Amino acid sequence: MHEVTIDDKRFELFIDSANIAQKISETGKLIAEEYRGNNPVFLCVLNGAYVFAADLLRQIDIPAEVSFIKLSSYEGTSSTGNVQTLIGLNGELRNRHVVLIEDIIDTGKTIHDLLPRIKEKSPASVKLVSLLSKPDARTHEVTIDFTCFEIPDKFVIGYGLDYNGWGRTLPDIYTLAEDMQG
Ligand code: IMP
Ligand code: MG
């Protein structure tokens, strides 16, 4: 599909599934090398990262645990900026090597708020892997250890990312059409 329409918005193909798979394979190998022997804990940040996590983790051929956490603050096509609640952070992280899996780092606020709450649990290390990053949208400084794609400051959907709950199941990534921005 070259275009999809959701509600009032038109989206155009931006990164196709073959391209995504290639990049994830490379990133998975890098992570596996870095964590071999360390039995890391991967924390997938729901909802958006579920597709990325499923594909990425199957490219990481080392023993690892996987857990899921969730927080929410996004409505429409821009962050609401409200304080977010965190659920699912139940397991023991003390002295563990933690890798957060995110779909996209936009303003950086979500990760900025989340990191201290992970560090409170005294892990041995915390790193961040994100499928997408919008460096131009950053309002909070964030170190991303592994990024698959750096993209312009445009709203995207597909491959786990949604617009008002829709679009997550698309196998490719789409961007809001130029005449729809703003
Ligand atoms: P941040 O706190 O501004 O970095 O935004 C983080 C969260 O907002 C991401 O984990 C996504 O769930 C959501 N988000 C940011 N940009 C987009 C986008 O372009 N499409 C869909 N969701 C997005
Ligand atoms: Mg997210």
PDB file of N, CA, C and O in Angstrom, residues 98-166:
ATOM      1  N   VAL A  98      19.487  -3.944  32.329  1.00  0.00           N
ATOM      2  CA  VAL A  98      18.157  -3.648  31.796  1.00  0.00           C
ATOM      3  C   VAL A  98      18.287  -2.954  30.437  1.00  0.00           C
ATOM      4  O   VAL A  98      19.109  -2.058  30.267  1.00  0.00           O
ATOM      5  N   VAL A  99      17.479  -3.396  29.494  1.00  0.00           N
ATOM      6  CA  VAL A  99      17.416  -2.726  28.192  1.00  0.00           C
ATOM      7  C   VAL A  99      15.969  -2.331  27.930  1.00  0.00           C
ATOM      8  O   VAL A  99      15.091  -3.190  27.812  1.00  0.00           O
ATOM      9  N   LEU A 100      15.717  -1.024  27.861  1.00  0.00           N
ATOM     10  CA  LEU A 100      14.375  -0.531  27.556  1.00  0.00           C
ATOM     11  C   LEU A 100      14.165  -0.573  26.049  1.00  0.00           C
ATOM     12  O   LEU A 100      15.035  -0.143  25.288  1.00  0.00           O
ATOM     13  N   ILE A 101      13.032  -1.079  25.639  1.00  0.00           N
ATOM     14  CA  ILE A 101      12.700  -1.116  24.211  1.00  0.00           C
ATOM     15  C   ILE A 101      11.547  -0.150  23.941  1.00  0.00           C
ATOM     16  O   ILE A 101      10.438  -0.326  24.453  1.00  0.00           O
ATOM     17  N   GLU A 102      11.825   0.888  23.152  1.00  0.00           N
ATOM     18  CA  GLU A 102      10.824   1.907  22.822  1.00  0.00           C
ATOM     19  C   GLU A 102      10.538   1.905  21.323  1.00  0.00           C
ATOM     20  O   GLU A 102      11.381   1.510  20.519  1.00  0.00           O
ATOM     21  N   ASP A 103       9.341   2.364  20.963  1.00  0.00           N
ATOM     22  CA  ASP A 103       9.015   2.501  19.549  1.00  0.00           C
ATOM     23  C   ASP A 103       9.630   3.779  18.969  1.00  0.00           C
ATOM     24  O   ASP A 103      10.219   3.765  17.900  1.00  0.00           O
ATOM     25  N   ILE A 104       9.502   4.876  19.723  1.00  0.00           N
ATOM     26  CA  ILE A 104       9.960   6.164  19.185  1.00  0.00           C
ATOM     27  C   ILE A 104      10.301   7.112  20.327  1.00  0.00           C
ATOM     28  O   ILE A 104       9.622   7.122  21.355  1.00  0.00           O
ATOM     29  N   ILE A 105      11.389   7.852  20.152  1.00  0.00           N
ATOM     30  CA  ILE A 105      11.718   8.922  21.085  1.00  0.00           C
ATOM     31  C   ILE A 105      11.433  10.227  20.358  1.00  0.00           C
ATOM     32  O   ILE A 105      12.073  10.544  19.355  1.00  0.00           O
ATOM     33  N   ASP A 106      10.447  10.944  20.867  1.00  0.00           N
ATOM     34  CA  ASP A 106       9.952  12.166  20.233  1.00  0.00           C
ATOM     35  C   ASP A 106      10.501  13.354  21.028  1.00  0.00           C
ATOM     36  O   ASP A 106      11.645  13.750  20.834  1.00  0.00           O
ATOM     37  N   THR A 107       9.746  13.894  21.973  1.00  0.00           N
ATOM     38  CA  THR A 107      10.267  14.989  22.808  1.00  0.00           C
ATOM     39  C   THR A 107      11.301  14.467  23.802  1.00  0.00           C
ATOM     40  O   THR A 107      12.146  15.217  24.272  1.00  0.00           O
ATOM     41  N   GLY A 108      11.205  13.182  24.131  1.00  0.00           N
ATOM     42  CA  GLY A 108      12.106  12.585  25.119  1.00  0.00           C
ATOM     43  C   GLY A 108      11.521  12.586  26.517  1.00  0.00           C
ATOM     44  O   GLY A 108      12.099  12.021  27.447  1.00  0.00           O
ATOM     45  N   LYS A 109      10.344  13.213  26.669  1.00  0.00           N
ATOM     46  CA  LYS A 109       9.753  13.340  28.007  1.00  0.00           C
ATOM     47  C   LYS A 109       9.431  11.989  28.649  1.00  0.00           C
ATOM     48  O   LYS A 109       9.711  11.764  29.830  1.00  0.00           O
ATOM     49  N   THR A 110       8.871  11.080  27.864  1.00  0.00           N
ATOM     50  CA  THR A 110       8.484   9.774  28.406  1.00  0.00           C
ATOM     51  C   THR A 110       9.686   9.069  29.026  1.00  0.00           C
ATOM     52  O   THR A 110       9.629   8.621  30.175  1.00  0.00           O
ATOM     53  N   ILE A 111      10.772   9.001  28.277  1.00  0.00           N
ATOM     54  CA  ILE A 111      11.973   8.307  28.766  1.00  0.00           C
ATOM     55  C   ILE A 111      12.618   9.068  29.920  1.00  0.00           C
ATOM     56  O   ILE A 111      13.083   8.475  30.891  1.00  0.00           O
ATOM     57  N   HIS A 112      12.594  10.376  29.812  1.00  0.00           N
ATOM     58  CA  HIS A 112      13.127  11.227  30.871  1.00  0.00           C
ATOM     59  C   HIS A 112      12.398  10.952  32.199  1.00  0.00           C
ATOM     60  O   HIS A 112      13.012  10.898  33.264  1.00  0.00           O
ATOM     61  N   ASP A 113      11.102  10.767  32.142  1.00  0.00           N
ATOM     62  CA  ASP A 113      10.299  10.463  33.344  1.00  0.00           C
ATOM     63  C   ASP A 113      10.482   9.021  33.791  1.00  0.00           C
ATOM     64  O   ASP A 113      10.432   8.716  34.976  1.00  0.00           O
ATOM     65  N   LEU A 114      10.662   8.145  32.836  1.00  0.00           N
ATOM     66  CA  LEU A 114      10.712   6.712  33.129  1.00  0.00           C
ATOM     67  C   LEU A 114      12.052   6.271  33.733  1.00  0.00           C
ATOM     68  O   LEU A 114      12.084   5.450  34.663  1.00  0.00           O
ATOM     69  N   LEU A 115      13.147   6.802  33.221  1.00  0.00           N
ATOM     70  CA  LEU A 115      14.484   6.353  33.630  1.00  0.00           C
ATOM     71  C   LEU A 115      14.722   6.368  35.148  1.00  0.00           C
ATOM     72  O   LEU A 115      15.189   5.365  35.700  1.00  0.00           O
ATOM     73  N   PRO A 116      14.397   7.458  35.844  1.00  0.00           N
ATOM     74  CA  PRO A 116      14.616   7.460  37.301  1.00  0.00           C
ATOM     75  C   PRO A 116      13.841   6.349  38.005  1.00  0.00           C
ATOM     76  O   PRO A 116      14.302   5.791  38.990  1.00  0.00           O
ATOM     77  N   ARG A 117      12.673   6.033  37.481  1.00  0.00           N
ATOM     78  CA  ARG A 117      11.856   4.996  38.115  1.00  0.00           C
ATOM     79  C   ARG A 117      12.457   3.614  37.913  1.00  0.00           C
ATOM     80  O   ARG A 117      12.260   2.702  38.700  1.00  0.00           O
ATOM     81  N   ILE A 118      13.207   3.435  36.828  1.00  0.00           N
ATOM     82  CA  ILE A 118      13.922   2.174  36.603  1.00  0.00           C
ATOM     83  C   ILE A 118      15.167   2.141  37.493  1.00  0.00           C
ATOM     84  O   ILE A 118      15.463   1.132  38.138  1.00  0.00           O
ATOM     85  N   LYS A 119      15.881   3.265  37.534  1.00  0.00           N
ATOM     86  CA  LYS A 119      17.136   3.332  38.291  1.00  0.00           C
ATOM     87  C   LYS A 119      16.926   3.156  39.790  1.00  0.00           C
ATOM     88  O   LYS A 119      17.800   2.647  40.483  1.00  0.00           O
ATOM     89  N   GLU A 120      15.746   3.547  40.271  1.00  0.00           N
ATOM     90  CA  GLU A 120      15.348   3.312  41.670  1.00  0.00           C
ATOM     91  C   GLU A 120      15.475   1.852  42.075  1.00  0.00           C
ATOM     92  O   GLU A 120      15.632   1.528  43.236  1.00  0.00           O
ATOM     93  N   LYS A 121      15.357   0.963  41.107  1.00  0.00           N
ATOM     94  CA  LYS A 121      15.373  -0.481  41.383  1.00  0.00           C
ATOM     95  C   LYS A 121      16.799  -1.045  41.413  1.00  0.00           C
ATOM     96  O   LYS A 121      16.978  -2.262  41.424  1.00  0.00           O
ATOM     97  N   SER A 122      17.785  -0.156  41.359  1.00  0.00           N
ATOM     98  CA  SER A 122      19.208  -0.526  41.447  1.00  0.00           C
ATOM     99  C   SER A 122      19.682  -1.570  40.430  1.00  0.00           C
ATOM    100  O   SER A 122      20.340  -2.549  40.786  1.00  0.00           O
ATOM    101  N   PRO A 123      19.378  -1.384  39.157  1.00  0.00           N
ATOM    102  CA  PRO A 123      19.912  -2.306  38.144  1.00  0.00           C
ATOM    103  C   PRO A 123      21.415  -2.088  37.973  1.00  0.00           C
ATOM    104  O   PRO A 123      21.929  -1.025  38.340  1.00  0.00           O
ATOM    105  N   ALA A 124      22.113  -3.086  37.426  1.00  0.00           N
ATOM    106  CA  ALA A 124      23.553  -2.948  37.153  1.00  0.00           C
ATOM    107  C   ALA A 124      23.780  -1.918  36.048  1.00  0.00           C
ATOM    108  O   ALA A 124      24.764  -1.182  36.071  1.00  0.00           O
ATOM    109  N   SER A 125      22.884  -1.885  35.079  1.00  0.00           N
ATOM    110  CA  SER A 125      22.976  -0.907  33.987  1.00  0.00           C
ATOM    111  C   SER A 125      21.605  -0.743  33.347  1.00  0.00           C
ATOM    112  O   SER A 125      20.750  -1.633  33.477  1.00  0.00           O
ATOM    113  N   VAL A 126      21.403   0.394  32.690  1.00  0.00           N
ATOM    114  CA  VAL A 126      20.173   0.621  31.925  1.00  0.00           C
ATOM    115  C   VAL A 126      20.556   1.216  30.581  1.00  0.00           C
ATOM    116  O   VAL A 126      21.254   2.228  30.528  1.00  0.00           O
ATOM    117  N   LYS A 127      20.125   0.580  29.516  1.00  0.00           N
ATOM    118  CA  LYS A 127      20.320   1.162  28.193  1.00  0.00           C
ATOM    119  C   LYS A 127      18.988   1.228  27.462  1.00  0.00           C
ATOM    120  O   LYS A 127      18.005   0.603  27.881  1.00  0.00           O
ATOM    121  N   LEU A 128      19.003   1.983  26.371  1.00  0.00           N
ATOM    122  CA  LEU A 128      17.768   2.247  25.641  1.00  0.00           C
ATOM    123  C   LEU A 128      17.940   1.901  24.170  1.00  0.00           C
ATOM    124  O   LEU A 128      18.917   2.318  23.537  1.00  0.00           O
ATOM    125  N   VAL A 129      17.007   1.128  23.646  1.00  0.00           N
ATOM    126  CA  VAL A 129      16.955   0.887  22.207  1.00  0.00           C
ATOM    127  C   VAL A 129      15.616   1.409  21.693  1.00  0.00           C
ATOM    128  O   VAL A 129      14.579   1.174  22.307  1.00  0.00           O
ATOM    129  N   SER A 130      15.668   2.166  20.596  1.00  0.00           N
ATOM    130  CA  SER A 130      14.435   2.694  20.021  1.00  0.00           C
ATOM    131  C   SER A 130      14.406   2.450  18.515  1.00  0.00           C
ATOM    132  O   SER A 130      15.414   2.622  17.835  1.00  0.00           O
ATOM    133  N   LEU A 131      13.254   2.044  18.035  1.00  0.00           N
ATOM    134  CA  LEU A 131      13.092   1.846  16.594  1.00  0.00           C
ATOM    135  C   LEU A 131      13.314   3.172  15.857  1.00  0.00           C
ATOM    136  O   LEU A 131      14.034   3.236  14.882  1.00  0.00           O
ATOM    137  N   LEU A 132      12.663   4.225  16.362  1.00  0.00           N
ATOM    138  CA  LEU A 132      12.710   5.528  15.702  1.00  0.00           C
ATOM    139  C   LEU A 132      13.144   6.607  16.684  1.00  0.00           C
ATOM    140  O   LEU A 132      12.907   6.489  17.885  1.00  0.00           O
ATOM    141  N   SER A 133      13.754   7.657  16.138  1.00  0.00           N
ATOM    142  CA  SER A 133      14.090   8.826  16.948  1.00  0.00           C
ATOM    143  C   SER A 133      13.848  10.070  16.114  1.00  0.00           C
ATOM    144  O   SER A 133      14.165  10.106  14.931  1.00  0.00           O
ATOM    145  N   LYS A 134      13.233  11.075  16.744  1.00  0.00           N
ATOM    146  CA  LYS A 134      13.047  12.380  16.087  1.00  0.00           C
ATOM    147  C   LYS A 134      13.916  13.393  16.823  1.00  0.00           C
ATOM    148  O   LYS A 134      13.445  14.089  17.722  1.00  0.00           O
ATOM    149  N   PRO A 135      15.208  13.494  16.434  1.00  0.00           N
ATOM    150  CA  PRO A 135      16.129  14.376  17.167  1.00  0.00           C
ATOM    151  C   PRO A 135      15.662  15.835  17.195  1.00  0.00           C
ATOM    152  O   PRO A 135      15.881  16.529  18.180  1.00  0.00           O
ATOM    153  N   ASP A 136      14.992  16.285  16.134  1.00  0.00           N
ATOM    154  CA  ASP A 136      14.576  17.698  16.059  1.00  0.00           C
ATOM    155  C   ASP A 136      13.403  18.031  16.981  1.00  0.00           C
ATOM    156  O   ASP A 136      13.082  19.201  17.176  1.00  0.00           O
ATOM    157  N   ALA A 137      12.758  17.004  17.529  1.00  0.00           N
ATOM    158  CA  ALA A 137      11.591  17.241  18.392  1.00  0.00           C
ATOM    159  C   ALA A 137      11.956  17.259  19.866  1.00  0.00           C
ATOM    160  O   ALA A 137      11.115  17.505  20.725  1.00  0.00           O
ATOM    161  N   ARG A 138      13.225  17.001  20.168  1.00  0.00           N
ATOM    162  CA  ARG A 138      13.645  16.806  21.553  1.00  0.00           C
ATOM    163  C   ARG A 138      13.494  18.053  22.414  1.00  0.00           C
ATOM    164  O   ARG A 138      13.985  19.119  22.054  1.00  0.00           O
ATOM    165  N   THR A 139      12.821  17.922  23.548  1.00  0.00           N
ATOM    166  CA  THR A 139      12.782  18.968  24.580  1.00  0.00           C
ATOM    167  C   THR A 139      13.493  18.497  25.846  1.00  0.00           C
ATOM    168  O   THR A 139      13.830  19.300  26.698  1.00  0.00           O
ATOM    169  N   HIS A 140      13.660  17.169  25.973  1.00  0.00           N
ATOM    170  CA  HIS A 140      14.360  16.581  27.113  1.00  0.00           C
ATOM    171  C   HIS A 140      15.541  15.773  26.576  1.00  0.00           C
ATOM    172  O   HIS A 140      15.367  14.976  25.653  1.00  0.00           O
ATOM    173  N   GLU A 141      16.697  15.986  27.175  1.00  0.00           N
ATOM    174  CA  GLU A 141      17.887  15.289  26.688  1.00  0.00           C
ATOM    175  C   GLU A 141      17.804  13.793  27.008  1.00  0.00           C
ATOM    176  O   GLU A 141      17.491  13.419  28.140  1.00  0.00           O
ATOM    177  N   VAL A 142      18.048  12.977  26.007  1.00  0.00           N
ATOM    178  CA  VAL A 142      17.968  11.525  26.169  1.00  0.00           C
ATOM    179  C   VAL A 142      19.139  10.877  25.433  1.00  0.00           C
ATOM    180  O   VAL A 142      19.442  11.269  24.308  1.00  0.00           O
ATOM    181  N   THR A 143      19.787   9.908  26.053  1.00  0.00           N
ATOM    182  CA  THR A 143      20.807   9.133  25.358  1.00  0.00           C
ATOM    183  C   THR A 143      20.162   7.855  24.838  1.00  0.00           C
ATOM    184  O   THR A 143      19.642   7.059  25.621  1.00  0.00           O
ATOM    185  N   ILE A 144      20.166   7.683  23.527  1.00  0.00           N
ATOM    186  CA  ILE A 144      19.634   6.446  22.948  1.00  0.00           C
ATOM    187  C   ILE A 144      20.838   5.597  22.552  1.00  0.00           C
ATOM    188  O   ILE A 144      21.670   6.036  21.759  1.00  0.00           O
ATOM    189  N   ASP A 145      20.936   4.408  23.117  1.00  0.00           N
ATOM    190  CA  ASP A 145      22.113   3.574  22.888  1.00  0.00           C
ATOM    191  C   ASP A 145      22.065   2.871  21.539  1.00  0.00           C
ATOM    192  O   ASP A 145      23.092   2.653  20.907  1.00  0.00           O
ATOM    193  N   PHE A 146      20.875   2.481  21.112  1.00  0.00           N
ATOM    194  CA  PHE A 146      20.695   1.823  19.813  1.00  0.00           C
ATOM    195  C   PHE A 146      19.457   2.422  19.149  1.00  0.00           C
ATOM    196  O   PHE A 146      18.368   2.351  19.709  1.00  0.00           O
ATOM    197  N   THR A 147      19.639   3.017  17.963  1.00  0.00           N
ATOM    198  CA  THR A 147      18.510   3.591  17.217  1.00  0.00           C
ATOM    199  C   THR A 147      18.472   2.934  15.840  1.00  0.00           C
ATOM    200  O   THR A 147      19.506   2.852  15.172  1.00  0.00           O
ATOM    201  N   CYS A 148      17.318   2.488  15.404  1.00  0.00           N
ATOM    202  CA  CYS A 148      17.243   1.935  14.049  1.00  0.00           C
ATOM    203  C   CYS A 148      17.165   3.044  13.011  1.00  0.00           C
ATOM    204  O   CYS A 148      17.906   3.035  12.035  1.00  0.00           O
ATOM    205  N   PHE A 149      16.261   4.012  13.202  1.00  0.00           N
ATOM    206  CA  PHE A 149      16.096   5.088  12.218  1.00  0.00           C
ATOM    207  C   PHE A 149      15.933   6.447  12.892  1.00  0.00           C
ATOM    208  O   PHE A 149      15.086   6.594  13.766  1.00  0.00           O
ATOM    209  N   GLU A 150      16.725   7.422  12.451  1.00  0.00           N
ATOM    210  CA  GLU A 150      16.486   8.813  12.835  1.00  0.00           C
ATOM    211  C   GLU A 150      15.605   9.414  11.754  1.00  0.00           C
ATOM    212  O   GLU A 150      15.892   9.280  10.559  1.00  0.00           O
ATOM    213  N   ILE A 151      14.513  10.050  12.175  1.00  0.00           N
ATOM    214  CA  ILE A 151      13.545  10.575  11.206  1.00  0.00           C
ATOM    215  C   ILE A 151      13.267  12.057  11.479  1.00  0.00           C
ATOM    216  O   ILE A 151      13.518  12.537  12.584  1.00  0.00           O
ATOM    217  N   PRO A 152      12.731  12.771  10.473  1.00  0.00           N
ATOM    218  CA  PRO A 152      12.360  14.178  10.695  1.00  0.00           C
ATOM    219  C   PRO A 152      11.195  14.277  11.696  1.00  0.00           C
ATOM    220  O   PRO A 152      10.548  13.276  11.986  1.00  0.00           O
ATOM    221  N   ASP A 153      10.940  15.477  12.161  1.00  0.00           N
ATOM    222  CA  ASP A 153       9.879  15.714  13.141  1.00  0.00           C
ATOM    223  C   ASP A 153       8.503  15.685  12.470  1.00  0.00           C
ATOM    224  O   ASP A 153       7.867  16.719  12.275  1.00  0.00           O
ATOM    225  N   LYS A 154       8.099  14.479  12.076  1.00  0.00           N
ATOM    226  CA  LYS A 154       6.791  14.290  11.444  1.00  0.00           C
ATOM    227  C   LYS A 154       6.086  13.132  12.123  1.00  0.00           C
ATOM    228  O   LYS A 154       6.743  12.185  12.561  1.00  0.00           O
ATOM    229  N   PHE A 155       4.763  13.183  12.168  1.00  0.00           N
ATOM    230  CA  PHE A 155       4.006  12.131  12.819  1.00  0.00           C
ATOM    231  C   PHE A 155       3.988  10.874  11.953  1.00  0.00           C
ATOM    232  O   PHE A 155       3.730  10.944  10.758  1.00  0.00           O
ATOM    233  N   VAL A 156       4.277   9.725  12.580  1.00  0.00           N
ATOM    234  CA  VAL A 156       4.308   8.462  11.837  1.00  0.00           C
ATOM    235  C   VAL A 156       3.392   7.412  12.476  1.00  0.00           C
ATOM    236  O   VAL A 156       3.099   7.479  13.675  1.00  0.00           O
ATOM    237  N   ILE A 157       2.962   6.465  11.662  1.00  0.00           N
ATOM    238  CA  ILE A 157       2.146   5.347  12.148  1.00  0.00           C
ATOM    239  C   ILE A 157       2.642   4.046  11.504  1.00  0.00           C
ATOM    240  O   ILE A 157       3.429   4.067  10.558  1.00  0.00           O
ATOM    241  N   GLY A 158       2.102   2.943  12.021  1.00  0.00           N
ATOM    242  CA  GLY A 158       2.426   1.637  11.463  1.00  0.00           C
ATOM    243  C   GLY A 158       3.482   0.930  12.286  1.00  0.00           C
ATOM    244  O   GLY A 158       4.172   1.549  13.094  1.00  0.00           O
ATOM    245  N   TYR A 159       3.580  -0.388  12.124  1.00  0.00           N
ATOM    246  CA  TYR A 159       4.591  -1.178  12.820  1.00  0.00           C
ATOM    247  C   TYR A 159       4.525  -0.919  14.336  1.00  0.00           C
ATOM    248  O   TYR A 159       5.532  -0.725  14.992  1.00  0.00           O
ATOM    249  N   GLY A 160       3.314  -0.890  14.864  1.00  0.00           N
ATOM    250  CA  GLY A 160       3.112  -0.700  16.305  1.00  0.00           C
ATOM    251  C   GLY A 160       2.681   0.695  16.691  1.00  0.00           C
ATOM    252  O   GLY A 160       2.052   0.898  17.724  1.00  0.00           O
ATOM    253  N   LEU A 161       3.011   1.674  15.842  1.00  0.00           N
ATOM    254  CA  LEU A 161       2.667   3.069  16.165  1.00  0.00           C
ATOM    255  C   LEU A 161       1.266   3.408  15.673  1.00  0.00           C
ATOM    256  O   LEU A 161       0.874   3.000  14.572  1.00  0.00           O
ATOM    257  N   ASP A 162       0.548   4.185  16.471  1.00  0.00           N
ATOM    258  CA  ASP A 162      -0.859   4.441  16.160  1.00  0.00           C
ATOM    259  C   ASP A 162      -1.182   5.914  15.995  1.00  0.00           C
ATOM    260  O   ASP A 162      -0.466   6.792  16.468  1.00  0.00           O
ATOM    261  N   TYR A 163      -2.303   6.149  15.328  1.00  0.00           N
ATOM    262  CA  TYR A 163      -2.965   7.454  15.350  1.00  0.00           C
ATOM    263  C   TYR A 163      -4.334   7.213  15.961  1.00  0.00           C
ATOM    264  O   TYR A 163      -5.166   6.494  15.379  1.00  0.00           O
ATOM    265  N   ASN A 164      -4.568   7.759  17.162  1.00  0.00           N
ATOM    266  CA  ASN A 164      -5.823   7.534  17.896  1.00  0.00           C
ATOM    267  C   ASN A 164      -6.223   6.060  17.961  1.00  0.00           C
ATOM    268  O   ASN A 164      -7.392   5.718  17.815  1.00  0.00           O
ATOM    269  N   GLY A 165      -5.233   5.199  18.153  1.00  0.00           N
ATOM    270  CA  GLY A 165      -5.519   3.774  18.334  1.00  0.00           C
ATOM    271  C   GLY A 165      -5.479   2.956  17.053  1.00  0.00           C
ATOM    272  O   GLY A 165      -5.487   1.731  17.101  1.00  0.00           O
ATOM    273  N   TRP A 166      -5.411   3.636  15.892  1.00  0.00           N
ATOM    274  CA  TRP A 166      -5.427   2.919  14.611  1.00  0.00           C
ATOM    275  C   TRP A 166      -4.066   2.956  13.931  1.00  0.00           C
ATOM    276  O   TRP A 166      -3.279   3.854  14.162  1.00  0.00           O
TER     277      TRP A 166
END
